[in-house]
Amino acid sequence: MKYLQTRALVLRSRSFAETDRLLTLLTWDEGKISAKAPGARRVKSKLAAAVELFTCGSFLLYRGKTLFTITQAQVETRYSRLMMRVEDYARGLYFAELVERLLPEGEPNPQVFQLLQNAWGDLEAGAVDRELLTRYFELRLLLILGFRPHSDNCLFCGDTVGPFYWNTTAGGLFCSSCRPSGQPGIPLSRGAHALLRNLQRATGNELKTLRAPPAQQKELADFTSRFLQYWTDVGPLKSLTFMQESRKSKVESQKLKDKG
Ligand SMILES: [Zn+2]
């Protein structure tokens, strides 16, 4: 089959040759692929609208030897509000980059497609705690790809009460009596532990009503970042630094506003 008709999310879109764009698409039918959009940077191009970042579209693609070529494209949803707020832009980009880095080429994964589409949709609608959405996205993506932090009880004795210490290498928790002396682990507060478990169990709708104090959020952010780096070996992510910086500058400008 030389042609592929499929829905896709635009994970990355960059300038290529004189007037083209080179895209990383997450397609419904064939997973992550690279595709060229010939002439998409021309003002009158019919492809222009559908090849922008944060777009869900319907694509007709010609299968080349190393690359697909987009022959037709239609926008289904454009998450345009993500382009208007730097913090949302950074976060939407982080979700896309995580998917791009962790998913192998050419393997369909409808669950990841749905997860990313919902996450962009939630950011666009703005009806969710953005930090919790980010933790939810990280944990869910890891779960789909086969990595689940063991958070139910102590790995050794099964204690469910805690306090617990997180052990990255073991991928789970130890209670204070069982934690190995050579690897004491990172203490996880009761609140952060409960938040982790809530996020692991929550449905997309439940996520919308979930709230947590900043200290627990920070603990959990450190936790997911360590887990992600250790178990997936994803390496440094440009979009993560960008997201953290955009958050910091938002906090700074809020402080200035509060002072003034
Ligand atoms: Zn124990």
Coordinates of N, CA and C and ligand atoms in Angstrom, one line a residue, residues 154-159 164 174-179, ligand 1:
C154 N 5.1 -1.3 51.0 CA 6.5 -1.5 51.1 C 6.9 -2.8 50.2
L155 N 7.9 -2.6 49.4 CA 8.3 -3.7 48.5 C 8.7 -5.0 49.3
F156 N 9.1 -4.8 50.5 CA 9.7 -5.9 51.2 C 8.6 -6.6 52.1
C157 N 8.0 -5.8 53.0 CA 7.1 -6.4 54.0 C 5.6 -6.2 53.7
G158 N 5.3 -5.3 52.7 CA 3.9 -5.1 52.3 C 3.2 -4.1 53.1
D159 N 3.9 -3.4 54.0 CA 3.3 -2.4 54.9 C 2.6 -1.3 54.0
F164 N 7.1 6.2 54.1 CA 7.8 5.5 53.0 C 9.0 6.2 52.5
F174 N 10.0 1.6 50.2 CA 10.3 0.7 51.4 C 9.8 1.5 52.6
C175 N 9.4 0.8 53.7 CA 9.0 1.4 54.9 C 10.3 1.7 55.7
S176 N 10.2 2.4 56.9 CA 11.4 2.7 57.6 C 12.2 1.5 58.1
S177 N 11.5 0.4 58.4 CA 12.2 -0.7 59.0 C 12.9 -1.5 57.9
C178 N 12.4 -1.5 56.6 CA 12.9 -2.3 55.6 C 13.9 -1.6 54.7
R179 N 14.0 -0.3 54.7 CA 14.9 0.3 53.7 C 16.3 -0.1 53.9
Ligands
ZN1 ZN 8.6 -2.8 55.0

